[in-house]
Structure formats: C-alpha cells, structure tokens
C-alpha cells in the first residue's frame, strides 16, 4: 500500500461516490439518491491519494439490530494493493466497537470479492437463506 493513502471516516461527495462506483464496476446511482444515502450512512470510510478518492465503503442499517456493508469500491488503478482489506479493516473495527451483541451484519458479495469478505468472518447464507433484491 502506498504511504500516500489517507484514511477518513467520512462519506465522499455524491459526485465522487457515483464516479467511483462506476469506475469500480458497480452500478450507477442517481445524484439525488446518492445525496440521501450518504447522509444516512451509519459509518463511512474513504481512502484518498492526495485529494483523489481511490477507495470507499459504508455501513447502513438501523444502528442496533441490523447492519449492511455496502459500496466497497477501489479505483481500478489502485486495485490489488490491499486497499479493499484496509477498507474492510476499518469497517470491521467500527462494528466490533459499536454493534450491540447479537447484531446481524450482512453484505452482498460480487465474485471474486467474496474471498475478501470471508477473511473478515463473513460466510455464505445459502442454503439456509438466499439473498433477494428488487430494483427501481
């Protein structure tokens, strides 16, 4: 990892958020949706090289019983340098220090990122349950 990467516990701007999601191969989001979502994050971590957003991750949920890890994204030119692990370490530290006992933390993993999440204690829900979604 580059020593010039700085960690911040704050959400990116909505414009940065949308741009990094798309650059990292995630779906685009609307500007209004991003504005609402980011201000409602339970926890956010951003990685910056100088002023450039190069990585991010968030926790959303009710802050008591249910948490969901979302938006784990690293800029393509910074992938393979341990930044995903750094983001997940920050998220895990937050959860270990703030999530009440018996909380449920979930995430949807794109392949091959599921291998990263397994390193942080996440396991597959199948066959007990299946992830489902509805898109608008």
PDB file of C-alpha atoms in Angstrom, residues 15-129:
ATOM      1  CA  UNK A  15     -20.428  13.085  -7.322  1.00  0.00           C
ATOM      2  CA  UNK A  16     -17.292  11.240  -6.184  1.00  0.00           C
ATOM      3  CA  UNK A  17     -19.408   8.367  -4.883  1.00  0.00           C
ATOM      4  CA  UNK A  18     -21.178   7.873  -8.211  1.00  0.00           C
ATOM      5  CA  UNK A  19     -17.959   8.177 -10.218  1.00  0.00           C
ATOM      6  CA  UNK A  20     -16.047   5.662  -8.082  1.00  0.00           C
ATOM      7  CA  UNK A  21     -18.914   3.159  -8.132  1.00  0.00           C
ATOM      8  CA  UNK A  22     -18.992   3.257 -11.931  1.00  0.00           C
ATOM      9  CA  UNK A  23     -15.180   3.153 -12.270  1.00  0.00           C
ATOM     10  CA  UNK A  24     -15.032   0.128  -9.961  1.00  0.00           C
ATOM     11  CA  UNK A  25     -17.674  -1.738 -11.973  1.00  0.00           C
ATOM     12  CA  UNK A  26     -20.632  -1.162  -9.642  1.00  0.00           C
ATOM     13  CA  UNK A  27     -23.975   0.194 -10.815  1.00  0.00           C
ATOM     14  CA  UNK A  28     -24.532   3.918 -11.272  1.00  0.00           C
ATOM     15  CA  UNK A  29     -26.770   5.731  -8.805  1.00  0.00           C
ATOM     16  CA  UNK A  30     -28.753   8.934  -9.215  1.00  0.00           C
ATOM     17  CA  UNK A  31     -27.382  12.131  -7.726  1.00  0.00           C
ATOM     18  CA  UNK A  32     -30.440  12.620  -5.526  1.00  0.00           C
ATOM     19  CA  UNK A  33     -30.272   9.021  -4.343  1.00  0.00           C
ATOM     20  CA  UNK A  34     -26.576   9.392  -3.524  1.00  0.00           C
ATOM     21  CA  UNK A  35     -27.186  12.624  -1.585  1.00  0.00           C
ATOM     22  CA  UNK A  36     -29.846  10.950   0.577  1.00  0.00           C
ATOM     23  CA  UNK A  37     -27.913   7.710   1.029  1.00  0.00           C
ATOM     24  CA  UNK A  38     -24.581   9.221   2.014  1.00  0.00           C
ATOM     25  CA  UNK A  39     -26.009  11.463   4.725  1.00  0.00           C
ATOM     26  CA  UNK A  40     -27.848   8.455   6.193  1.00  0.00           C
ATOM     27  CA  UNK A  41     -24.761   6.238   6.480  1.00  0.00           C
ATOM     28  CA  UNK A  42     -24.073   4.732   9.893  1.00  0.00           C
ATOM     29  CA  UNK A  43     -20.358   4.721   9.100  1.00  0.00           C
ATOM     30  CA  UNK A  44     -18.296   5.587   6.043  1.00  0.00           C
ATOM     31  CA  UNK A  45     -14.646   5.199   5.208  1.00  0.00           C
ATOM     32  CA  UNK A  46     -12.879   6.872   2.322  1.00  0.00           C
ATOM     33  CA  UNK A  47      -9.339   6.405   1.085  1.00  0.00           C
ATOM     34  CA  UNK A  48      -7.682   9.289  -0.692  1.00  0.00           C
ATOM     35  CA  UNK A  49      -4.437   9.714  -2.570  1.00  0.00           C
ATOM     36  CA  UNK A  50      -3.822  13.434  -2.230  1.00  0.00           C
ATOM     37  CA  UNK A  51      -7.345  14.774  -2.906  1.00  0.00           C
ATOM     38  CA  UNK A  52      -8.448  11.924  -5.175  1.00  0.00           C
ATOM     39  CA  UNK A  53     -10.984   9.408  -3.879  1.00  0.00           C
ATOM     40  CA  UNK A  54      -9.444   5.973  -4.513  1.00  0.00           C
ATOM     41  CA  UNK A  55     -11.493   3.738  -2.202  1.00  0.00           C
ATOM     42  CA  UNK A  56     -14.621   3.702  -0.082  1.00  0.00           C
ATOM     43  CA  UNK A  57     -17.015   1.603   1.939  1.00  0.00           C
ATOM     44  CA  UNK A  58     -20.104   2.203   4.065  1.00  0.00           C
ATOM     45  CA  UNK A  59     -22.295   0.652   6.711  1.00  0.00           C
ATOM     46  CA  UNK A  60     -26.029   1.233   6.542  1.00  0.00           C
ATOM     47  CA  UNK A  61     -28.855  -0.113   8.690  1.00  0.00           C
ATOM     48  CA  UNK A  62     -30.806   0.617  11.842  1.00  0.00           C
ATOM     49  CA  UNK A  63     -27.772   1.002  14.108  1.00  0.00           C
ATOM     50  CA  UNK A  64     -28.962  -1.586  16.599  1.00  0.00           C
ATOM     51  CA  UNK A  65     -30.002  -4.964  15.247  1.00  0.00           C
ATOM     52  CA  UNK A  66     -29.181  -4.882  11.552  1.00  0.00           C
ATOM     53  CA  UNK A  67     -26.218  -3.571   9.595  1.00  0.00           C
ATOM     54  CA  UNK A  68     -25.304  -3.949   5.943  1.00  0.00           C
ATOM     55  CA  UNK A  69     -21.862  -3.412   4.452  1.00  0.00           C
ATOM     56  CA  UNK A  70     -22.184  -1.661   1.092  1.00  0.00           C
ATOM     57  CA  UNK A  71     -20.255   0.298  -1.515  1.00  0.00           C
ATOM     58  CA  UNK A  72     -16.885  -1.400  -1.122  1.00  0.00           C
ATOM     59  CA  UNK A  73     -15.089   0.060  -4.114  1.00  0.00           C
ATOM     60  CA  UNK A  74     -11.498   0.715  -5.143  1.00  0.00           C
ATOM     61  CA  UNK A  75     -10.434   2.684  -8.207  1.00  0.00           C
ATOM     62  CA  UNK A  76      -9.124   0.298 -10.891  1.00  0.00           C
ATOM     63  CA  UNK A  77      -5.586   1.734 -10.883  1.00  0.00           C
ATOM     64  CA  UNK A  78      -5.381   1.100  -7.116  1.00  0.00           C
ATOM     65  CA  UNK A  79      -6.816  -2.432  -7.092  1.00  0.00           C
ATOM     66  CA  UNK A  80      -4.568  -5.274  -5.967  1.00  0.00           C
ATOM     67  CA  UNK A  81      -2.702  -3.056  -3.492  1.00  0.00           C
ATOM     68  CA  UNK A  82      -4.506  -4.053  -0.298  1.00  0.00           C
ATOM     69  CA  UNK A  83      -6.958  -1.159  -0.233  1.00  0.00           C
ATOM     70  CA  UNK A  84     -10.009  -3.430  -0.074  1.00  0.00           C
ATOM     71  CA  UNK A  85      -8.510  -5.067   3.020  1.00  0.00           C
ATOM     72  CA  UNK A  86      -7.856  -1.653   4.518  1.00  0.00           C
ATOM     73  CA  UNK A  87     -11.466  -0.583   3.942  1.00  0.00           C
ATOM     74  CA  UNK A  88     -12.799  -3.814   5.446  1.00  0.00           C
ATOM     75  CA  UNK A  89     -10.469  -3.463   8.442  1.00  0.00           C
ATOM     76  CA  UNK A  90     -11.884  -0.006   9.162  1.00  0.00           C
ATOM     77  CA  UNK A  91     -15.445  -1.299   8.793  1.00  0.00           C
ATOM     78  CA  UNK A  92     -14.750  -4.319  10.993  1.00  0.00           C
ATOM     79  CA  UNK A  93     -13.173  -2.138  13.668  1.00  0.00           C
ATOM     80  CA  UNK A  94     -16.244   0.097  13.687  1.00  0.00           C
ATOM     81  CA  UNK A  95     -18.604  -2.878  14.001  1.00  0.00           C
ATOM     82  CA  UNK A  96     -16.568  -4.556  16.735  1.00  0.00           C
ATOM     83  CA  UNK A  97     -16.610  -1.344  18.770  1.00  0.00           C
ATOM     84  CA  UNK A  98     -20.196  -0.240  18.102  1.00  0.00           C
ATOM     85  CA  UNK A  99     -22.532  -3.071  17.075  1.00  0.00           C
ATOM     86  CA  UNK A 100     -24.546  -4.411  20.031  1.00  0.00           C
ATOM     87  CA  UNK A 101     -24.387  -8.077  20.965  1.00  0.00           C
ATOM     88  CA  UNK A 102     -26.476 -10.303  18.671  1.00  0.00           C
ATOM     89  CA  UNK A 103     -26.445  -7.774  15.812  1.00  0.00           C
ATOM     90  CA  UNK A 104     -26.704  -9.168  12.303  1.00  0.00           C
ATOM     91  CA  UNK A 105     -24.292  -7.826   9.691  1.00  0.00           C
ATOM     92  CA  UNK A 106     -24.895  -8.706   6.057  1.00  0.00           C
ATOM     93  CA  UNK A 107     -23.495  -7.885   2.655  1.00  0.00           C
ATOM     94  CA  UNK A 108     -23.939  -8.893  -0.948  1.00  0.00           C
ATOM     95  CA  UNK A 109     -20.650 -10.037  -2.405  1.00  0.00           C
ATOM     96  CA  UNK A 110     -19.704  -9.810  -6.037  1.00  0.00           C
ATOM     97  CA  UNK A 111     -17.408 -12.605  -7.163  1.00  0.00           C
ATOM     98  CA  UNK A 112     -14.413 -12.701  -6.601  1.00  0.00           C
ATOM     99  CA  UNK A 113     -14.711 -10.161  -3.727  1.00  0.00           C
ATOM    100  CA  UNK A 114     -16.420 -12.853  -1.661  1.00  0.00           C
ATOM    101  CA  UNK A 115     -12.939 -14.194  -0.868  1.00  0.00           C
ATOM    102  CA  UNK A 116     -12.011 -10.870   0.736  1.00  0.00           C
ATOM    103  CA  UNK A 117     -15.144 -10.857   2.879  1.00  0.00           C
ATOM    104  CA  UNK A 118     -14.560 -14.426   4.046  1.00  0.00           C
ATOM    105  CA  UNK A 119     -11.245 -13.224   5.521  1.00  0.00           C
ATOM    106  CA  UNK A 120     -13.256 -10.867   7.707  1.00  0.00           C
ATOM    107  CA  UNK A 121     -15.561 -13.574   9.064  1.00  0.00           C
ATOM    108  CA  UNK A 122     -18.441 -13.370   6.595  1.00  0.00           C
ATOM    109  CA  UNK A 123     -19.949 -16.630   5.389  1.00  0.00           C
ATOM    110  CA  UNK A 124     -22.477 -17.647   2.764  1.00  0.00           C
ATOM    111  CA  UNK A 125     -26.142 -17.718   3.802  1.00  0.00           C
ATOM    112  CA  UNK A 126     -27.015 -20.433   1.283  1.00  0.00           C
ATOM    113  CA  UNK A 127     -28.694 -22.939   1.760  1.00  0.00           C
ATOM    114  CA  UNK A 128     -30.401 -21.542   4.897  1.00  0.00           C
ATOM    115  CA  UNK A 129     -31.371 -18.361   3.077  1.00  0.00           C
TER     116      UNK A 129
END
